[in-house]
Amino acid sequence: MITVGPGEPLRSVADAARLARDGDTVLIQPGSYRGDVAVWHQKSLEIRGVGERPVLDARGSVAEGKAIWVFPEGNFKVRNIAFRGARAPDHNGAGIRFERGRLEVRDCLFEDNETGLLTANFEDAELRVVDSEFRDAPRDTLALHHLLYVGRIGRLWVEGSRFQGGYQGHLLKSRARHSEIRYNWLVDGADGRAAYELEFPEGGVALVVGNVLGQGADSANPSVLAYGAEGPRWPENRLVMAHNTLISAGWRPALFARVWAERLPAGTRFVARNNLTVGLGVFSLTLPGWHQGNHALPPGALDPARLDLTLPEGSLLRGRVSPPPEIELRPTAEFRHPVGTRPLAAPTRWVPGAFQGPDAMPPGRPAP
């Protein structure tokens, strides 16, 4: 075990990266580590912040011209760390650059980076992001600053995480073979200027369950979720959306989900079950395939600024859902503010959208 901190013999994270051996655990004490960037060459490592989240404040610095932390290849776990202020010569500086192997990021914060977290394009790589926050893209036009940008890797899981404050780039963009996006809060916010909230440009398998996707009034793009804009990369392609709440705060009609079916293989499956849209726009009418249990509410019916997006107990939409035949469509948790999830027991009457309300547990209330 290696401990880094202001009062420790080892004060630099970069020194810990040089000294650590495979299988070590690196503990980082609270504090601000300014310009302390590192490349982790180990094959197996766990890195944890201790107590109050330590801040890796890049101050414009990056390792290898890429990121505050670079993971070339291995099996890594990162927990309770904040990554801030990455800038690179190519305007693509990331909080973390993950290239190959497996990476789990949990309880972390990415803010004011040119790209929050960026992966390479190795098809055997896997990334899991849990209970983390991505926010506040730089307000410049030097590049498209995506908060989370996943390349052509094998698998992506994102759960219980919060995305907000984009600028021209997307909140979450995935080119993975298999993307599973469950129980997240992807709401750009009143000051956000993101394009898409969620995009799968090269298709693949995309399971989108139990999320809130919210587009601000000043978005540069009317589409909230986009799939297949660049044509297929992978042999299997399908988009599955269930029990999501999709919100548009704009005055112009939104495309709550846009699919480029003409660019995808014949027979590509599109499923939309029990989603709830709020605001001006169209959803399932523009989607190929056969969809059930989706409902629309007028602008302002649910306000993400209030955080609680449960339908009133007397809502006429209670019970008006399509029982999903596939287990993968049934939510087993809900997003919990500010980040995280809570277990969801099956309510007596399911409702469309990401929160089940009085029959379950409203947002903000801890699980019993």
Tab-separated table of C-alpha atoms in Angstrom:
chain	number	residue	atom	x	y	z
A	1	MET	CA	0.000	0.000	0.000
A	2	ILE	CA	1.231	3.472	-0.928
A	3	THR	CA	-0.063	6.653	0.690
A	4	VAL	CA	0.303	10.097	-0.868
A	5	GLY	CA	-0.452	13.393	0.831
A	6	PRO	CA	0.755	16.734	2.169
A	7	GLY	CA	1.800	15.187	5.480
A	8	GLU	CA	3.167	11.953	4.055
A	9	PRO	CA	6.738	11.070	3.059
A	10	LEU	CA	5.393	10.718	-0.496
A	11	ARG	CA	3.706	13.949	-1.557
A	12	SER	CA	3.430	13.566	-5.327
A	13	VAL	CA	0.954	11.373	-7.178
A	14	ALA	CA	3.430	11.195	-10.056
A	15	ASP	CA	5.999	9.685	-7.665
A	16	ALA	CA	3.433	7.120	-6.526
A	17	ALA	CA	2.797	6.191	-10.160
A	18	ARG	CA	6.508	5.485	-10.588
A	19	LEU	CA	6.860	3.492	-7.354
A	20	ALA	CA	3.663	1.410	-7.385
A	21	ARG	CA	3.812	-2.266	-8.290
A	22	ASP	CA	1.154	-4.535	-9.754
A	23	GLY	CA	-1.545	-5.291	-7.195
A	24	ASP	CA	-0.808	-2.235	-5.029
A	25	THR	CA	-3.400	0.108	-3.565
A	26	VAL	CA	-2.563	3.809	-3.754
A	27	LEU	CA	-4.284	6.012	-1.167
A	28	ILE	CA	-4.430	9.753	-1.812
A	29	GLN	CA	-5.045	12.076	1.115
A	30	PRO	CA	-7.300	15.158	0.832
A	31	GLY	CA	-5.817	18.223	-0.780
A	32	SER	CA	-5.191	19.943	-4.093
A	33	TYR	CA	-2.514	18.345	-6.268
A	34	ARG	CA	-1.637	21.079	-8.737
A	35	GLY	CA	-0.118	20.041	-12.040
A	36	ASP	CA	0.515	16.578	-10.585
A	37	VAL	CA	-0.132	14.458	-13.683
A	38	ALA	CA	0.814	10.808	-14.117
A	39	VAL	CA	1.023	7.770	-16.384
A	40	TRP	CA	0.167	4.485	-14.652
A	41	HIS	CA	2.178	1.703	-16.322
A	42	GLN	CA	1.089	-1.028	-13.901
A	43	LYS	CA	-1.101	-3.942	-15.033
A	44	SER	CA	-3.272	-4.085	-11.905
A	45	LEU	CA	-3.891	-1.238	-9.486
A	46	GLU	CA	-6.457	0.410	-7.215
A	47	ILE	CA	-6.309	4.155	-6.540
A	48	ARG	CA	-8.547	5.710	-3.899
A	49	GLY	CA	-9.053	9.115	-2.423
A	50	VAL	CA	-9.248	9.038	1.378
A	51	GLY	CA	-11.878	11.115	3.178
A	52	GLU	CA	-12.695	14.441	1.528
A	53	ARG	CA	-12.197	14.003	-2.207
A	54	PRO	CA	-8.665	15.004	-3.284
A	55	VAL	CA	-8.485	17.278	-6.330
A	56	LEU	CA	-6.124	16.676	-9.240
A	57	ASP	CA	-5.977	20.279	-10.442
A	58	ALA	CA	-4.128	20.093	-13.741
A	59	ARG	CA	-3.718	23.855	-14.166
A	60	GLY	CA	-3.447	23.158	-17.890
A	61	SER	CA	-0.953	20.285	-17.546
A	62	VAL	CA	-1.421	16.788	-18.987
A	63	ALA	CA	0.715	13.642	-19.147
A	64	GLU	CA	1.906	12.534	-22.603
A	65	GLY	CA	-0.111	15.378	-24.084
A	66	LYS	CA	-3.263	13.395	-23.250
A	67	ALA	CA	-4.690	13.585	-19.740
A	68	ILE	CA	-4.208	14.219	-16.038
A	69	TRP	CA	-3.969	10.450	-15.628
A	70	VAL	CA	-3.163	8.042	-18.443
A	71	PHE	CA	-3.830	4.294	-18.152
A	72	PRO	CA	-2.061	2.565	-21.098
A	73	GLU	CA	-3.062	-1.035	-20.376
A	74	GLY	CA	-4.227	-3.023	-17.376
A	75	ASN	CA	-6.963	-3.594	-14.834
A	76	PHE	CA	-7.576	-0.439	-12.784
A	77	LYS	CA	-10.010	0.900	-10.197
A	78	VAL	CA	-10.249	4.612	-9.404
A	79	ARG	CA	-12.426	5.929	-6.598
A	80	ASN	CA	-13.176	9.265	-4.923
A	81	ILE	CA	-10.927	11.539	-7.008
A	82	ALA	CA	-11.676	14.902	-8.670
A	83	PHE	CA	-10.096	15.739	-12.033
A	84	ARG	CA	-10.065	19.380	-13.017
A	85	GLY	CA	-8.654	21.730	-15.632
A	86	ALA	CA	-7.054	19.445	-18.239
A	87	ARG	CA	-5.795	21.271	-21.336
A	88	ALA	CA	-3.764	19.744	-24.185
A	89	PRO	CA	-2.080	21.118	-27.325
A	90	ASP	CA	-4.728	19.414	-29.492
A	91	HIS	CA	-7.519	20.832	-27.267
A	92	ASN	CA	-8.524	17.314	-26.197
A	93	GLY	CA	-7.036	17.148	-22.709
A	94	ALA	CA	-8.896	14.642	-20.523
A	95	GLY	CA	-9.273	14.022	-16.842
A	96	ILE	CA	-8.540	10.359	-17.573
A	97	ARG	CA	-7.303	8.763	-20.781
A	98	PHE	CA	-8.038	5.032	-20.713
A	99	GLU	CA	-6.508	3.015	-23.494
A	100	ARG	CA	-6.719	-0.740	-22.974
A	101	GLY	CA	-7.845	-3.308	-20.409
A	102	ARG	CA	-10.504	-2.684	-17.774
A	103	LEU	CA	-11.201	0.490	-15.854
A	104	GLU	CA	-13.753	1.125	-13.136
A	105	VAL	CA	-14.375	4.728	-12.102
A	106	ARG	CA	-16.510	5.228	-9.014
A	107	ASP	CA	-17.446	8.284	-6.915
A	108	CYS	CA	-15.322	10.609	-9.049
A	109	LEU	CA	-15.768	14.157	-10.341
A	110	PHE	CA	-14.700	15.491	-13.742
A	111	GLU	CA	-15.043	19.242	-14.259
A	112	ASP	CA	-13.659	21.893	-16.598
A	113	ASN	CA	-11.703	19.404	-18.703
A	114	GLU	CA	-11.540	19.597	-22.484
A	115	THR	CA	-12.829	16.003	-22.357
A	116	GLY	CA	-13.923	14.535	-19.055
A	117	LEU	CA	-12.932	10.930	-19.680
A	118	LEU	CA	-11.684	9.670	-23.034
A	119	THR	CA	-10.950	6.123	-24.193
A	120	ALA	CA	-8.919	4.696	-27.049
A	121	ASN	CA	-10.291	2.231	-29.637
A	122	PHE	CA	-9.340	-1.278	-28.472
A	123	GLU	CA	-12.212	-3.716	-28.977
A	124	ASP	CA	-11.292	-5.798	-25.900
A	125	ALA	CA	-11.387	-2.800	-23.513
A	126	GLU	CA	-14.132	-2.344	-20.913
A	127	LEU	CA	-15.142	0.763	-18.961
A	128	ARG	CA	-17.492	1.007	-15.987
A	129	VAL	CA	-18.536	4.402	-14.578
A	130	VAL	CA	-20.548	4.400	-11.342
A	131	ASP	CA	-21.883	7.198	-9.117
A	132	SER	CA	-19.708	9.875	-10.722
A	133	GLU	CA	-20.236	13.431	-11.958
A	134	PHE	CA	-19.209	15.069	-15.235
A	135	ARG	CA	-19.754	18.803	-15.610
A	136	ASP	CA	-18.783	22.214	-16.925
A	137	ALA	CA	-17.147	21.841	-20.315
A	138	PRO	CA	-14.855	24.734	-21.297
A	139	ARG	CA	-16.653	27.573	-23.047
A	140	ASP	CA	-14.528	27.752	-26.164
A	141	THR	CA	-14.851	26.652	-29.798
A	142	LEU	CA	-11.389	25.096	-30.149
A	143	ALA	CA	-12.854	21.575	-30.140
A	144	LEU	CA	-16.012	19.626	-29.267
A	145	HIS	CA	-15.696	19.085	-25.540
A	146	HIS	CA	-17.584	15.884	-24.701
A	147	LEU	CA	-18.003	15.183	-20.994
A	148	LEU	CA	-17.581	11.425	-21.540
A	149	TYR	CA	-16.301	10.155	-24.873
A	150	VAL	CA	-16.043	6.397	-25.319
A	151	GLY	CA	-14.286	5.039	-28.395
A	152	ARG	CA	-14.581	1.691	-30.149
A	153	ILE	CA	-14.234	-0.481	-27.066
A	154	GLY	CA	-16.010	-3.712	-26.216
A	155	ARG	CA	-18.260	-2.673	-23.341
A	156	LEU	CA	-19.406	0.424	-21.511
A	157	TRP	CA	-21.511	0.591	-18.348
A	158	VAL	CA	-22.647	3.917	-16.870
A	159	GLU	CA	-24.845	3.919	-13.779
A	160	GLY	CA	-25.933	6.394	-11.109
A	161	SER	CA	-23.967	9.249	-12.653
A	162	ARG	CA	-24.717	12.892	-13.353
A	163	PHE	CA	-23.881	14.942	-16.465
A	164	GLN	CA	-24.460	18.675	-16.827
A	165	GLY	CA	-23.047	21.890	-18.249
A	166	GLY	CA	-21.978	20.821	-21.726
A	167	TYR	CA	-20.851	23.180	-24.451
A	168	GLN	CA	-21.289	22.296	-28.147
A	169	GLY	CA	-20.033	18.745	-27.556
A	170	HIS	CA	-22.178	15.937	-26.095
A	171	LEU	CA	-22.794	14.962	-22.510
A	172	LEU	CA	-22.117	11.288	-23.268
A	173	LYS	CA	-20.910	9.846	-26.569
A	174	SER	CA	-20.255	6.141	-27.054
A	175	ARG	CA	-18.877	4.168	-29.987
A	176	ALA	CA	-18.700	0.964	-27.911
A	177	ARG	CA	-19.874	-2.405	-29.196
A	178	HIS	CA	-22.184	-2.696	-26.187
A	179	SER	CA	-23.315	0.317	-24.137
A	180	GLU	CA	-25.483	-0.018	-21.051
A	181	ILE	CA	-26.708	3.318	-19.691
A	182	ARG	CA	-28.872	2.878	-16.601
A	183	TYR	CA	-30.279	5.204	-13.922
A	184	ASN	CA	-28.334	8.359	-14.773
A	185	TRP	CA	-29.142	12.083	-14.775
A	186	LEU	CA	-28.073	13.578	-18.103
A	187	VAL	CA	-29.625	17.034	-17.764
A	188	ASP	CA	-27.640	19.850	-19.320
A	189	GLY	CA	-29.145	22.538	-17.084
A	190	ALA	CA	-30.218	26.119	-17.655
A	191	ASP	CA	-26.689	27.250	-18.550
A	192	GLY	CA	-25.775	24.158	-20.582
A	193	ARG	CA	-25.060	24.341	-24.306
A	194	ALA	CA	-24.520	20.691	-25.176
A	195	ALA	CA	-25.504	19.293	-28.563
A	196	TYR	CA	-26.766	15.745	-27.906
A	197	GLU	CA	-27.324	14.534	-24.378
A	198	LEU	CA	-26.588	10.947	-25.430
A	199	GLU	CA	-25.181	9.679	-28.728
A	200	PHE	CA	-24.276	6.323	-30.272
A	201	PRO	CA	-22.882	7.441	-33.653
A	202	GLU	CA	-21.823	3.984	-34.871
A	203	GLY	CA	-24.738	1.945	-33.574
A	204	GLY	CA	-23.899	-1.168	-31.601
A	205	VAL	CA	-26.067	-2.514	-28.806
A	206	ALA	CA	-27.372	0.410	-26.726
A	207	LEU	CA	-29.513	-0.290	-23.647
A	208	VAL	CA	-30.882	2.941	-22.193
A	209	VAL	CA	-33.018	2.281	-19.102
A	210	GLY	CA	-34.255	4.476	-16.257
A	211	ASN	CA	-32.424	7.680	-17.172
A	212	VAL	CA	-33.383	11.346	-17.211
A	213	LEU	CA	-32.254	13.104	-20.401
A	214	GLY	CA	-32.821	16.838	-20.347
A	215	GLN	CA	-31.965	19.323	-23.074
A	216	GLY	CA	-31.615	23.009	-22.272
A	217	ALA	CA	-33.371	25.797	-24.141
A	218	ASP	CA	-30.151	26.946	-25.845
A	219	SER	CA	-28.928	23.638	-27.228
A	220	ALA	CA	-27.369	23.839	-30.685
A	221	ASN	CA	-29.122	20.625	-31.717
A	222	PRO	CA	-32.807	19.692	-31.381
A	223	SER	CA	-32.049	15.962	-30.886
A	224	VAL	CA	-31.780	14.652	-27.332
A	225	LEU	CA	-30.613	11.098	-28.111
A	226	ALA	CA	-29.006	10.108	-31.417
A	227	TYR	CA	-28.232	6.665	-32.832
A	228	GLY	CA	-26.474	5.562	-36.009
A	229	ALA	CA	-25.567	8.917	-37.550
A	230	GLU	CA	-22.291	7.560	-38.950
A	231	GLY	CA	-23.540	4.128	-39.963
A	232	PRO	CA	-22.751	0.738	-38.408
A	233	ARG	CA	-19.413	-0.312	-37.006
A	234	TRP	CA	-20.460	-3.494	-35.216
A	235	PRO	CA	-22.150	-6.728	-36.413
A	236	GLU	CA	-25.015	-6.370	-33.901
A	237	ASN	CA	-27.039	-3.176	-33.750
A	238	ARG	CA	-30.077	-2.378	-31.624
A	239	LEU	CA	-31.395	0.509	-29.578
A	240	VAL	CA	-33.517	-0.260	-26.533
A	241	MET	CA	-35.103	2.533	-24.500
A	242	ALA	CA	-37.288	1.843	-21.471
A	243	HIS	CA	-38.568	3.911	-18.555
A	244	ASN	CA	-36.606	7.035	-19.410
A	245	THR	CA	-37.801	10.587	-18.829
A	246	LEU	CA	-36.840	12.873	-21.734
A	247	ILE	CA	-37.232	16.622	-21.316
A	248	SER	CA	-36.879	19.522	-23.723
A	249	ALA	CA	-36.868	23.057	-22.364
A	250	GLY	CA	-36.586	24.625	-25.811
A	251	TRP	CA	-39.156	26.635	-27.714
A	252	ARG	CA	-38.581	24.675	-30.918
A	253	PRO	CA	-39.835	21.075	-31.212
A	254	ALA	CA	-37.250	18.510	-30.150
A	255	LEU	CA	-36.480	15.110	-31.589
A	256	PHE	CA	-36.400	13.198	-28.348
A	257	ALA	CA	-34.702	10.316	-30.174
A	258	ARG	CA	-33.280	10.456	-33.678
A	259	VAL	CA	-32.315	7.301	-35.537
A	260	TRP	CA	-30.591	7.092	-38.929
A	261	ALA	CA	-32.246	3.801	-39.889
A	262	GLU	CA	-31.355	4.222	-43.565
A	263	ARG	CA	-27.661	4.003	-42.644
A	264	LEU	CA	-28.041	0.851	-40.552
A	265	PRO	CA	-28.468	-2.807	-41.561
A	266	ALA	CA	-31.934	-3.989	-42.464
A	267	GLY	CA	-33.589	-5.584	-39.468
A	268	THR	CA	-31.859	-3.371	-36.892
A	269	ARG	CA	-34.116	-3.503	-33.845
A	270	PHE	CA	-35.500	-0.378	-32.186
A	271	VAL	CA	-37.501	-0.738	-28.980
A	272	ALA	CA	-39.122	2.047	-26.942
A	273	ARG	CA	-41.233	1.036	-23.942
A	274	ASN	CA	-42.785	3.140	-21.198
A	275	ASN	CA	-40.793	6.312	-21.758
A	276	LEU	CA	-42.087	9.735	-20.761
A	277	THR	CA	-41.424	12.909	-22.745
A	278	VAL	CA	-41.924	16.433	-21.426
A	279	GLY	CA	-41.993	19.491	-23.669
A	280	LEU	CA	-42.451	20.276	-27.327
A	281	GLY	CA	-41.263	17.545	-29.656
A	282	VAL	CA	-41.794	14.111	-31.121
A	283	PHE	CA	-40.561	10.738	-29.981
A	284	SER	CA	-41.843	7.380	-31.178
A	285	LEU	CA	-43.545	8.845	-34.264
A	286	THR	CA	-40.108	9.335	-35.793
A	287	LEU	CA	-38.667	5.993	-34.683
A	288	PRO	CA	-38.764	2.873	-36.840
A	289	GLY	CA	-40.128	-0.223	-35.146
A	290	TRP	CA	-43.109	-0.883	-32.935
A	291	HIS	CA	-43.305	0.924	-29.586
A	292	GLN	CA	-45.640	0.752	-26.600
A	293	GLY	CA	-46.462	2.542	-23.376
A	294	ASN	CA	-44.766	5.841	-24.219
A	295	HIS	CA	-46.515	9.035	-23.141
A	296	ALA	CA	-46.041	12.779	-23.556
A	297	LEU	CA	-46.585	15.681	-21.163
A	298	PRO	CA	-46.743	19.386	-22.097
A	299	PRO	CA	-43.905	21.851	-21.469
A	300	GLY	CA	-43.325	22.565	-17.790
A	301	ALA	CA	-45.284	19.574	-16.519
A	302	LEU	CA	-42.105	18.304	-14.851
A	303	ASP	CA	-39.204	20.629	-14.069
A	304	PRO	CA	-35.749	19.080	-13.644
A	305	ALA	CA	-34.650	22.133	-11.642
A	306	ARG	CA	-36.953	20.861	-8.885
A	307	LEU	CA	-35.161	17.489	-8.964
A	308	ASP	CA	-38.316	15.527	-8.145
A	309	LEU	CA	-39.672	14.168	-11.426
A	310	THR	CA	-42.215	11.745	-10.028
A	311	LEU	CA	-45.736	11.897	-11.381
A	312	PRO	CA	-48.452	12.964	-8.921
A	313	GLU	CA	-50.163	10.142	-7.090
A	314	GLY	CA	-53.419	10.869	-8.906
A	315	SER	CA	-51.850	11.025	-12.363
A	316	LEU	CA	-53.917	9.407	-15.093
A	317	LEU	CA	-50.706	7.824	-16.396
A	318	ARG	CA	-50.442	5.483	-13.430
A	319	GLY	CA	-50.829	1.958	-14.694
A	320	ARG	CA	-50.715	3.031	-18.353
A	321	VAL	CA	-47.618	1.131	-19.308
A	322	SER	CA	-46.770	-1.775	-21.523
A	323	PRO	CA	-45.479	-4.755	-19.532
A	324	PRO	CA	-41.990	-5.250	-20.963
A	325	PRO	CA	-41.437	-8.851	-21.996
A	326	GLU	CA	-37.653	-8.604	-21.724
A	327	ILE	CA	-36.077	-8.563	-18.291
A	328	GLU	CA	-33.465	-6.097	-19.543
A	329	LEU	CA	-36.236	-3.466	-19.891
A	330	ARG	CA	-37.405	-3.633	-16.280
A	331	PRO	CA	-35.736	-1.047	-14.035
A	332	THR	CA	-34.461	-2.393	-10.727
A	333	ALA	CA	-33.174	0.960	-9.415
A	334	GLU	CA	-33.697	4.712	-9.711
A	335	PHE	CA	-31.283	7.617	-9.835
A	336	ARG	CA	-30.725	9.289	-6.450
A	337	HIS	CA	-29.597	12.901	-6.177
A	338	PRO	CA	-26.951	14.182	-6.331
A	339	VAL	CA	-25.367	10.970	-7.649
A	340	GLY	CA	-26.023	7.282	-7.093
A	341	THR	CA	-28.957	4.895	-7.190
A	342	ARG	CA	-31.392	3.281	-4.825
A	343	PRO	CA	-33.004	-0.137	-5.235
A	344	LEU	CA	-36.475	-0.187	-6.737
A	345	ALA	CA	-39.020	-2.744	-5.674
A	346	ALA	CA	-41.699	-3.442	-8.259
A	347	PRO	CA	-44.527	-0.965	-7.570
A	348	THR	CA	-48.181	-1.935	-7.527
A	349	ARG	CA	-48.791	0.289	-10.565
A	350	TRP	CA	-45.930	1.031	-12.921
A	351	VAL	CA	-45.772	4.464	-14.528
A	352	PRO	CA	-43.877	5.622	-17.611
A	353	GLY	CA	-40.618	7.426	-17.012
A	354	ALA	CA	-37.598	7.065	-14.776
A	355	PHE	CA	-39.290	7.459	-11.369
A	356	GLN	CA	-42.116	5.359	-10.032
A	357	GLY	CA	-43.337	7.732	-7.359
A	358	PRO	CA	-45.544	7.082	-4.309
A	359	ASP	CA	-45.749	3.344	-4.861
A	360	ALA	CA	-41.937	3.250	-4.841
A	361	MET	CA	-39.625	5.944	-3.418
A	362	PRO	CA	-39.354	9.559	-4.673
A	363	PRO	CA	-35.948	11.046	-5.539
A	364	GLY	CA	-33.880	12.181	-2.567
A	365	ARG	CA	-35.360	9.733	-0.077
A	366	PRO	CA	-32.837	7.115	1.045
A	367	ALA	CA	-33.626	3.466	0.572
A	368	PRO	CA	-34.870	1.755	3.739
